[in-house]
Structure formats: structure tokens, C-alpha cells
Amino acid sequence: MPPKAEITREKVLNEAFDIVREQGMDALTARNLAQRIKCSTQPIYSVCGNMDQLKEDVYNQAIDFALSNMRSYENEHNSPALNLGLGYLQFARNEKQLYKTVYLSGYKSFDLNQDKFIGEEMFTASMRHSKRLNKIDEKILRKIYLKLSIYIIGIATMINTDTIKISIDEASNMVTDMYEILLASENITRND
């Protein structure tokens, strides 16, 4: 008789992440996970405690994956902030279920008066690379970031759901135009 495969927390988390990546958060059940690992549900509960905690861990892993994915988009002609925004759009296009899990599932909600939004620190830090924004008050920078994020999320959602067909160049132009509009609304000109 072959030895039983050891069920570790890492193995369970990796398999759970793969289920969510392929099918979405709704597909993550103890039964589906057990079938995938080829075990009963008992070892899953033994190493993870409960499904709520496992889902929270998978959601956090999905956020980390999304942010890493966004950072990987590079175009030397773009600012770091624009590259992140375009990386966001690429993530929406290439990782359909993870995008839906992180941004459309309602799994976690954010009170923007109390919480930092997903990737906020990364995006605002990249915005500081712009000569126009490196000395702008933090509140104004956050306001620009949030408005731009909502715009990008709208485009990304339409890309993710195949509502629109748009090239990365077209999306880049749209995001760049909105970025300039938002800066102008705060009286931040190219000469600042």
C-alpha cells in the first residue's frame, strides 16, 4: 500500500488558489478542494481550521498575485504610474476569475474614509515619480489616485467581461487622457 500523501497547509492553500484562479471564489468549497487534492474534507479542516479563514487567505493571495502582476507590465515610454494602470488592465484581461474575485465579488468591501484601497500605496508611490506630483499634498494625491482607479476599474471590468474589445494602446490613451484631466482639475499643469 503506497504511503498517504501528506496534506499540508501550503498544499491546501495552493490548490485552493488554483480553484479560485480557474473557477472563482464561489467554487472554493471543502468538497471541491478535497476532490482536487484526493482526500476527505477532514485533513483540509485540520490544516486550515475553517473555510472562512481559508477563503480569506486565498483572497489575500489573490491580491498579492494581482499587485505582482500589475508591477510586471513595463513600457519604457510610460511613467511608472501609467505602467501600473496598464498592468491592471492586462491583469483584468488575462486573469478573468482572479480579477472578478478581487474586484467584483464583493468578498471584501472598503470604506475609503478608513481603509486604503487595493494597491493604493503602490500606486501613489509610483505617482510620486512624476515631477509634477512629487511635492503634492498626500490628500490630493490620494484623491487623484482614487478617481483614476475607479476609471481604470471601469475599463478593466469591461475588458474582463468581454463587454468591449480594446487594445492596450487605446486603453493607454484613455487612461493618460483621464490622468491629465484629473491633474488639471487640481490645477496641476505640465509646468508644475
Coordinates of N, CA and C in Angstrom, one line a residue:
M1 N 0.8 -1.2 0.0 CA 0.0 0.0 0.0 C 0.9 1.2 0.0
P2 N 0.7 2.2 -1.0 CA 1.5 3.4 -1.0 C 1.2 4.3 0.2
P3 N 2.2 5.0 0.6 CA 2.0 5.9 1.7 C 1.0 7.0 1.4
K4 N 0.3 7.5 2.3 CA -0.7 8.6 2.1 C 0.1 9.9 1.8
A5 N -0.4 10.6 0.9 CA 0.2 11.9 0.6 C -0.1 12.8 1.8
E6 N 1.0 13.5 2.2 CA 0.8 14.5 3.3 C 0.1 15.7 2.9
I7 N -0.9 16.1 3.7 CA -1.7 17.2 3.4 C -1.2 18.4 4.3
T8 N -0.6 19.3 3.6 CA 0.0 20.5 4.4 C -0.9 21.7 4.1
R9 N -0.7 22.7 5.0 CA -1.4 24.0 4.8 C -1.0 24.6 3.5
E10 N 0.3 24.5 3.1 CA 0.7 25.1 1.9 C 0.1 24.4 0.7
K11 N 0.0 23.1 0.7 CA -0.6 22.4 -0.4 C -2.1 22.8 -0.5
V12 N -2.8 22.8 0.6 CA -4.2 23.2 0.6 C -4.4 24.6 0.0
L13 N -3.6 25.5 0.5 CA -3.7 26.9 0.1 C -3.4 27.0 -1.4
N14 N -2.4 26.3 -1.9 CA -2.0 26.4 -3.3 C -3.2 25.8 -4.2
E15 N -3.7 24.7 -3.8 CA -4.8 24.1 -4.5 C -6.1 25.0 -4.5
A16 N -6.3 25.6 -3.3 CA -7.5 26.5 -3.2 C -7.3 27.7 -4.1
F17 N -6.1 28.2 -4.2 CA -5.8 29.4 -5.0 C -6.1 29.0 -6.5
D18 N -5.6 27.8 -6.9 CA -5.8 27.3 -8.3 C -7.3 27.2 -8.6
I19 N -8.1 26.7 -7.7 CA -9.5 26.6 -7.9 C -10.1 28.0 -8.1
V20 N -9.7 28.9 -7.3 CA -10.3 30.3 -7.4 C -9.8 30.9 -8.7
R21 N -8.5 30.7 -9.1 CA -8.0 31.2 -10.3 C -8.7 30.7 -11.6
E22 N -9.1 29.4 -11.5 CA -9.7 28.8 -12.6 C -11.3 29.0 -12.7
Q23 N -11.9 29.0 -11.5 CA -13.3 29.0 -11.4 C -14.0 30.1 -10.6
G24 N -13.2 30.8 -9.8 CA -13.8 31.9 -9.0 C -14.0 31.4 -7.5
M25 N -14.2 32.4 -6.7 CA -14.3 32.1 -5.2 C -15.5 31.3 -4.9
D26 N -16.6 31.4 -5.6 CA -17.8 30.5 -5.3 C -17.5 29.1 -5.5
A27 N -16.5 28.7 -6.3 CA -16.2 27.3 -6.5 C -15.3 26.7 -5.3
L28 N -14.8 27.6 -4.5 CA -14.0 27.1 -3.4 C -14.8 26.6 -2.2
T29 N -15.0 25.3 -2.2 CA -15.7 24.6 -1.1 C -14.8 23.5 -0.6
A30 N -15.0 23.0 0.6 CA -14.2 21.9 1.1 C -14.3 20.7 0.3
R31 N -15.5 20.4 -0.2 CA -15.7 19.2 -1.1 C -14.9 19.3 -2.4
N32 N -15.0 20.5 -3.1 CA -14.2 20.7 -4.3 C -12.7 20.6 -4.1
L33 N -12.3 21.2 -3.0 CA -10.9 21.1 -2.6 C -10.4 19.7 -2.3
A34 N -11.2 19.0 -1.6 CA -10.9 17.6 -1.2 C -10.8 16.7 -2.5
Q35 N -11.7 16.9 -3.4 CA -11.7 16.2 -4.7 C -10.4 16.5 -5.5
R36 N -10.0 17.7 -5.4 CA -8.8 18.1 -6.2 C -7.6 17.5 -5.6
I37 N -7.5 17.5 -4.2 CA -6.4 17.0 -3.5 C -6.4 15.5 -3.4
K38 N -7.6 14.9 -3.6 CA -7.8 13.5 -3.5 C -7.7 13.0 -2.0
C39 N -8.5 13.7 -1.2 CA -8.6 13.3 0.2 C -10.0 13.6 0.7
S40 N -10.2 13.3 1.9 CA -11.5 13.7 2.5 C -11.4 15.1 3.0
T41 N -12.6 15.7 3.4 CA -12.5 17.1 3.9 C -11.8 17.2 5.2
Q42 N -11.8 16.2 6.0 CA -11.2 16.3 7.3 C -9.8 16.8 7.4
P43 N -8.8 16.4 6.5 CA -7.5 17.0 6.5 C -7.5 18.4 6.2
I44 N -8.4 18.8 5.3 CA -8.5 20.3 5.0 C -8.8 21.1 6.2
Y45 N -9.8 20.7 6.9 CA -10.2 21.4 8.2 C -9.1 21.3 9.2
S46 N -8.4 20.2 9.2 CA -7.3 20.0 10.2 C -6.2 21.0 10.0
V47 N -5.8 21.3 8.7 CA -4.7 22.2 8.5 C -5.1 23.6 8.3
C48 N -6.4 23.9 8.0 CA -6.8 25.3 7.8 C -7.8 25.8 8.8
G49 N -8.3 25.0 9.6 CA -9.3 25.5 10.6 C -10.7 25.5 10.1
N50 N -11.0 26.5 9.2 CA -12.3 26.6 8.6 C -12.2 27.2 7.3
M51 N -13.3 27.1 6.5 CA -13.3 27.6 5.1 C -13.3 29.1 5.1
D52 N -13.8 29.8 6.1 CA -13.8 31.2 6.1 C -12.4 31.7 6.1
Q53 N -11.6 31.1 7.0 CA -10.2 31.5 7.1 C -9.4 31.2 5.8
L54 N -9.7 30.0 5.3 CA -9.0 29.6 4.0 C -9.4 30.6 2.9
K55 N -10.6 31.0 2.8 CA -11.0 32.0 1.8 C -10.4 33.3 2.0
E56 N -10.2 33.7 3.2 CA -9.5 35.0 3.5 C -8.1 34.9 3.0
D57 N -7.4 33.8 3.3 CA -6.1 33.6 2.9 C -5.9 33.6 1.4
V58 N -6.8 32.9 0.7 CA -6.8 32.8 -0.7 C -7.1 34.2 -1.3
Y59 N -8.0 35.0 -0.7 CA -8.3 36.3 -1.2 C -7.0 37.2 -1.1
N60 N -6.4 37.1 0.0 CA -5.1 37.9 0.2 C -4.0 37.4 -0.8
Q61 N -4.0 36.1 -1.0 CA -3.0 35.7 -2.0 C -3.4 36.2 -3.4
A62 N -4.6 36.3 -3.7 CA -5.1 36.8 -5.0 C -4.7 38.3 -5.1
I63 N -4.8 39.0 -4.0 CA -4.4 40.4 -4.1 C -2.9 40.5 -4.3
D64 N -2.1 39.7 -3.6 CA -0.7 39.8 -3.8 C -0.3 39.4 -5.3
F65 N -1.0 38.4 -5.8 CA -0.8 38.0 -7.2 C -1.1 39.1 -8.1
A66 N -2.3 39.8 -7.9 CA -2.7 40.9 -8.8 C -1.7 42.0 -8.7
L67 N -1.3 42.4 -7.6 CA -0.3 43.5 -7.5 C 1.0 43.2 -8.1
S68 N 1.5 41.9 -8.0 CA 2.7 41.5 -8.6 C 2.5 41.5 -10.1
N69 N 1.4 41.0 -10.6 CA 1.1 41.0 -12.0 C 1.1 42.4 -12.6
M70 N 0.5 43.4 -11.9 CA 0.4 44.8 -12.3 C 1.8 45.4 -12.4
R71 N 2.7 45.1 -11.4 CA 4.0 45.6 -11.5 C 4.9 45.0 -12.6
S72 N 4.5 43.9 -13.2 CA 5.3 43.3 -14.2 C 5.1 43.9 -15.6
Y73 N 4.1 44.8 -15.7 CA 3.9 45.4 -17.0 C 4.9 46.6 -17.1
E74 N 5.7 46.6 -18.2 CA 6.7 47.6 -18.4 C 6.7 48.1 -19.8
N75 N 6.7 49.4 -20.0 CA 6.9 50.1 -21.2 C 7.7 51.3 -20.9
E76 N 8.9 51.3 -21.5 CA 9.8 52.4 -21.1 C 9.3 53.8 -21.5
H77 N 8.4 53.9 -22.3 CA 7.8 55.2 -22.8 C 6.8 55.7 -21.8
N78 N 6.4 54.9 -20.8 CA 5.3 55.3 -19.9 C 5.9 55.6 -18.5
S79 N 5.2 56.4 -17.8 CA 5.5 56.7 -16.4 C 5.3 55.4 -15.6
P80 N 5.9 55.3 -14.4 CA 5.6 54.1 -13.6 C 4.1 54.0 -13.2
A81 N 3.5 55.1 -13.0 CA 2.1 55.0 -12.6 C 1.2 54.5 -13.8
L82 N 1.5 55.0 -15.0 CA 0.8 54.5 -16.2 C 1.0 53.1 -16.4
N83 N 2.3 52.6 -16.2 CA 2.6 51.2 -16.4 C 1.7 50.4 -15.4
L84 N 1.6 50.8 -14.2 CA 0.8 50.1 -13.2 C -0.7 50.0 -13.7
G85 N -1.2 51.2 -14.1 CA -2.6 51.2 -14.6 C -2.8 50.2 -15.8
L86 N -1.8 50.2 -16.7 CA -1.9 49.3 -17.8 C -1.7 47.8 -17.4
G87 N -0.9 47.6 -16.4 CA -0.7 46.3 -15.8 C -2.0 45.8 -15.2
Y88 N -2.7 46.7 -14.6 CA -4.1 46.4 -14.1 C -5.0 45.9 -15.2
L89 N -5.0 46.6 -16.3 CA -5.8 46.2 -17.4 C -5.4 44.9 -18.0
Q90 N -4.1 44.6 -18.1 CA -3.6 43.3 -18.5 C -4.1 42.2 -17.5
F91 N -4.0 42.5 -16.2 CA -4.5 41.5 -15.2 C -5.9 41.2 -15.4
A92 N -6.7 42.2 -15.7 CA -8.2 42.0 -15.9 C -8.4 41.1 -17.1
R93 N -7.6 41.3 -18.2 CA -7.8 40.6 -19.4 C -7.3 39.1 -19.2
N94 N -6.2 39.0 -18.6 CA -5.5 37.7 -18.5 C -5.9 36.8 -17.4
E95 N -6.4 37.3 -16.3 CA -6.8 36.6 -15.1 C -8.2 36.8 -14.8
K96 N -9.1 36.3 -15.6 CA -10.5 36.6 -15.5 C -11.1 36.3 -14.1
Q97 N -10.9 35.1 -13.6 CA -11.5 34.8 -12.3 C -10.9 35.5 -11.2
L98 N -9.5 35.6 -11.2 CA -8.9 36.3 -10.1 C -9.3 37.8 -10.0
Y99 N -9.4 38.4 -11.2 CA -9.9 39.8 -11.3 C -11.3 39.9 -10.7
K100 N -12.2 39.0 -11.1 CA -13.6 39.0 -10.5 C -13.5 38.8 -9.0
T101 N -12.7 37.9 -8.5 CA -12.6 37.6 -7.1 C -12.2 38.9 -6.3
V102 N -11.1 39.5 -6.8 CA -10.5 40.7 -6.1 C -11.4 41.9 -6.2
Y103 N -12.0 42.2 -7.4 CA -12.6 43.5 -7.6 C -14.1 43.4 -7.8
L104 N -14.7 42.3 -8.1 CA -16.1 42.2 -8.5 C -16.9 41.3 -7.6
S105 N -16.3 40.5 -6.8 CA -17.1 39.5 -6.0 C -17.8 40.1 -4.8
G106 N -17.3 41.3 -4.3 CA -17.9 41.8 -3.1 C -17.4 41.0 -1.9
Y107 N -16.4 40.2 -2.0 CA -15.9 39.4 -0.9 C -15.4 40.3 0.2
K108 N -14.8 41.4 -0.2 CA -14.4 42.4 0.8 C -14.8 43.8 0.3
S109 N -15.2 44.6 1.2 CA -15.6 46.0 0.8 C -14.6 46.9 1.6
F110 N -14.5 48.1 1.1 CA -13.6 49.1 1.6 C -14.3 50.4 1.9
D111 N -14.1 50.9 3.1 CA -14.5 52.2 3.5 C -13.4 53.1 3.2
L112 N -13.4 53.9 2.2 CA -12.3 54.7 1.8 C -12.0 55.9 2.8
N113 N -12.9 56.1 3.7 CA -12.5 57.0 4.8 C -11.6 56.4 5.9
Q114 N -11.6 55.1 5.9 CA -10.8 54.4 6.9 C -9.8 53.4 6.3
D115 N -10.1 52.9 5.2 CA -9.2 51.8 4.6 C -8.4 52.4 3.4
K116 N -7.3 51.8 3.2 CA -6.5 52.0 2.0 C -7.1 51.0 0.9
F117 N -7.3 51.5 -0.3 CA -7.8 50.6 -1.3 C -6.7 49.7 -1.8
I118 N -7.0 48.7 -2.5 CA -6.1 47.7 -3.0 C -5.0 48.4 -3.9
G119 N -3.8 48.2 -3.5 CA -2.7 48.8 -4.3 C -2.5 50.3 -4.1
E120 N -3.2 50.9 -3.2 CA -3.1 52.3 -3.1 C -1.7 52.8 -2.8
E121 N -1.0 52.2 -1.9 CA 0.3 52.7 -1.5 C 1.3 52.5 -2.7
M122 N 1.1 51.4 -3.4 CA 2.0 51.1 -4.6 C 1.7 52.2 -5.7
F123 N 0.5 52.4 -5.9 CA 0.1 53.4 -7.0 C 0.6 54.8 -6.6
T124 N 0.3 55.2 -5.4 CA 0.6 56.6 -5.0 C 2.2 56.8 -5.0
A125 N 2.9 55.7 -4.6 CA 4.3 55.8 -4.6 C 4.8 56.0 -6.0
S126 N 4.2 55.3 -7.0 CA 4.6 55.4 -8.4 C 4.3 56.7 -8.9
M127 N 3.2 57.3 -8.5 CA 2.8 58.7 -8.9 C 3.8 59.7 -8.5
R128 N 4.4 59.5 -7.3 CA 5.4 60.4 -6.8 C 6.6 60.5 -7.7
H129 N 6.8 59.5 -8.6 CA 7.9 59.6 -9.6 C 7.8 60.7 -10.6
S130 N 6.6 61.2 -10.7 CA 6.3 62.3 -11.6 C 6.8 63.6 -11.0
K131 N 7.5 64.4 -11.7 CA 8.0 65.7 -11.2 C 6.8 66.6 -10.8
R132 N 5.7 66.4 -11.5 CA 4.5 67.3 -11.2 C 3.9 66.8 -9.9
L133 N 4.1 65.6 -9.4 CA 3.4 65.1 -8.3 C 4.2 64.9 -7.1
N134 N 5.5 65.0 -7.2 CA 6.4 64.6 -6.1 C 6.3 65.5 -4.8
K135 N 5.7 66.6 -5.0 CA 5.5 67.5 -3.8 C 4.1 67.8 -3.5
I136 N 3.2 67.2 -4.2 CA 1.7 67.4 -4.0 C 1.3 66.8 -2.6
D137 N 0.4 67.5 -2.0 CA -0.2 67.1 -0.7 C -0.7 65.6 -0.8
E138 N -0.5 64.9 0.2 CA -1.0 63.4 0.2 C -2.5 63.3 -0.1
K139 N -3.3 64.2 0.5 CA -4.8 64.1 0.3 C -5.1 64.3 -1.2
I140 N -4.5 65.2 -1.8 CA -4.8 65.5 -3.2 C -4.3 64.3 -4.1
L141 N -3.1 63.8 -3.8 CA -2.6 62.6 -4.5 C -3.6 61.4 -4.3
R142 N -4.1 61.2 -3.2 CA -5.0 60.1 -2.9 C -6.3 60.3 -3.7
K143 N -6.8 61.6 -3.7 CA -8.0 61.9 -4.4 C -7.8 61.6 -5.9
I144 N -6.7 62.0 -6.5 CA -6.4 61.7 -7.9 C -6.3 60.2 -8.1
Y145 N -5.6 59.5 -7.2 CA -5.5 58.0 -7.3 C -6.9 57.3 -7.3
L146 N -7.7 57.7 -6.4 CA -9.0 57.0 -6.2 C -9.9 57.3 -7.5
K147 N -9.9 58.5 -8.0 CA -10.7 58.8 -9.2 C -10.1 58.0 -10.4
L148 N -8.8 58.0 -10.5 CA -8.2 57.3 -11.6 C -8.5 55.8 -11.5
S149 N -8.4 55.3 -10.3 CA -8.6 53.9 -10.1 C -10.0 53.5 -10.5
I150 N -11.0 54.3 -10.1 CA -12.4 54.0 -10.5 C -12.6 54.0 -12.0
Y151 N -11.9 54.9 -12.6 CA -12.0 54.9 -14.1 C -11.3 53.7 -14.7
I152 N -10.1 53.3 -14.2 CA -9.4 52.1 -14.7 C -10.2 50.9 -14.4
I153 N -10.8 50.8 -13.2 CA -11.6 49.6 -12.9 C -12.8 49.5 -13.8
G154 N -13.4 50.6 -14.2 CA -14.5 50.5 -15.2 C -14.0 49.9 -16.5
I155 N -12.9 50.4 -17.0 CA -12.4 49.9 -18.3 C -12.0 48.4 -18.1
A156 N -11.3 48.1 -17.0 CA -10.9 46.8 -16.8 C -12.0 45.8 -16.7
T157 N -13.1 46.2 -16.0 CA -14.3 45.4 -15.9 C -14.9 45.1 -17.2
M158 N -14.9 46.1 -18.1 CA -15.5 45.8 -19.4 C -14.6 44.9 -20.2
I159 N -13.3 45.0 -20.0 CA -12.3 44.1 -20.7 C -12.5 42.7 -20.1
N160 N -12.6 42.6 -18.8 CA -12.7 41.3 -18.1 C -13.9 40.6 -18.5
T161 N -15.0 41.3 -18.7 CA -16.3 40.6 -19.1 C -16.5 40.6 -20.6
D162 N -15.5 41.0 -21.3 CA -15.6 41.0 -22.8 C -16.7 41.9 -23.3
T163 N -17.0 42.9 -22.5 CA -18.0 43.9 -22.9 C -17.5 44.8 -24.1
I164 N -16.2 45.1 -24.0 CA -15.6 45.9 -25.1 C -14.3 45.2 -25.5
K165 N -13.9 45.4 -26.7 CA -12.7 44.9 -27.3 C -11.8 46.2 -27.5
I166 N -10.7 46.2 -26.8 CA -9.9 47.4 -26.8 C -8.4 47.0 -26.7
S167 N -7.6 47.6 -27.5 CA -6.2 47.3 -27.5 C -5.5 48.0 -26.3
I168 N -4.4 47.6 -25.9 CA -3.7 48.2 -24.8 C -3.3 49.6 -25.1
D169 N -3.0 49.9 -26.4 CA -2.7 51.3 -26.8 C -3.9 52.2 -26.7
E170 N -5.1 51.7 -27.1 CA -6.3 52.5 -26.9 C -6.6 52.8 -25.4
A171 N -6.4 51.7 -24.6 CA -6.6 51.9 -23.2 C -5.6 52.8 -22.6
S172 N -4.4 52.7 -23.1 CA -3.3 53.6 -22.6 C -3.7 55.1 -22.9
N173 N -4.2 55.4 -24.1 CA -4.6 56.7 -24.4 C -5.7 57.2 -23.5
M174 N -6.7 56.3 -23.3 CA -7.8 56.7 -22.4 C -7.4 57.0 -21.0
V175 N -6.5 56.2 -20.5 CA -6.1 56.3 -19.1 C -5.2 57.6 -19.0
T176 N -4.3 57.8 -20.0 CA -3.5 59.0 -20.0 C -4.3 60.3 -20.1
D177 N -5.4 60.3 -20.9 CA -6.2 61.4 -21.0 C -6.9 61.7 -19.7
M178 N -7.5 60.7 -19.1 CA -8.1 60.9 -17.8 C -7.2 61.4 -16.7
Y179 N -6.0 60.8 -16.7 CA -5.0 61.3 -15.7 C -4.7 62.8 -15.9
E180 N -4.6 63.2 -17.1 CA -4.3 64.6 -17.4 C -5.5 65.5 -17.0
I181 N -6.7 65.0 -17.2 CA -8.0 65.7 -16.8 C -8.0 65.8 -15.3
L182 N -7.7 64.8 -14.6 CA -7.7 64.8 -13.1 C -6.7 65.7 -12.6
L183 N -5.5 65.7 -13.2 CA -4.4 66.7 -12.7 C -4.9 68.1 -13.0
A184 N -5.5 68.4 -14.1 CA -5.9 69.7 -14.5 C -7.0 70.2 -13.5
S185 N -7.9 69.2 -13.1 CA -8.9 69.6 -12.1 C -8.4 70.0 -10.8
E186 N -7.2 69.6 -10.5 CA -6.5 70.0 -9.3 C -5.5 71.2 -9.5
N187 N -5.6 71.8 -10.7 CA -4.7 72.9 -11.1 C -3.2 72.4 -11.1
I188 N -3.0 71.2 -11.5 CA -1.6 70.7 -11.6 C -1.3 70.7 -13.1
T189 N -0.5 71.6 -13.6 CA -0.2 71.7 -15.0 C 1.1 71.0 -15.3
R190 N 1.4 70.9 -16.6 CA 2.7 70.3 -17.0 C 3.8 71.1 -16.6
N191 N 3.6 72.4 -16.3 CA 4.7 73.3 -15.9 C 5.0 73.2 -14.4
D192 N 4.1 72.6 -13.6 CA 4.3 72.5 -12.2 C 5.4 71.5 -11.8

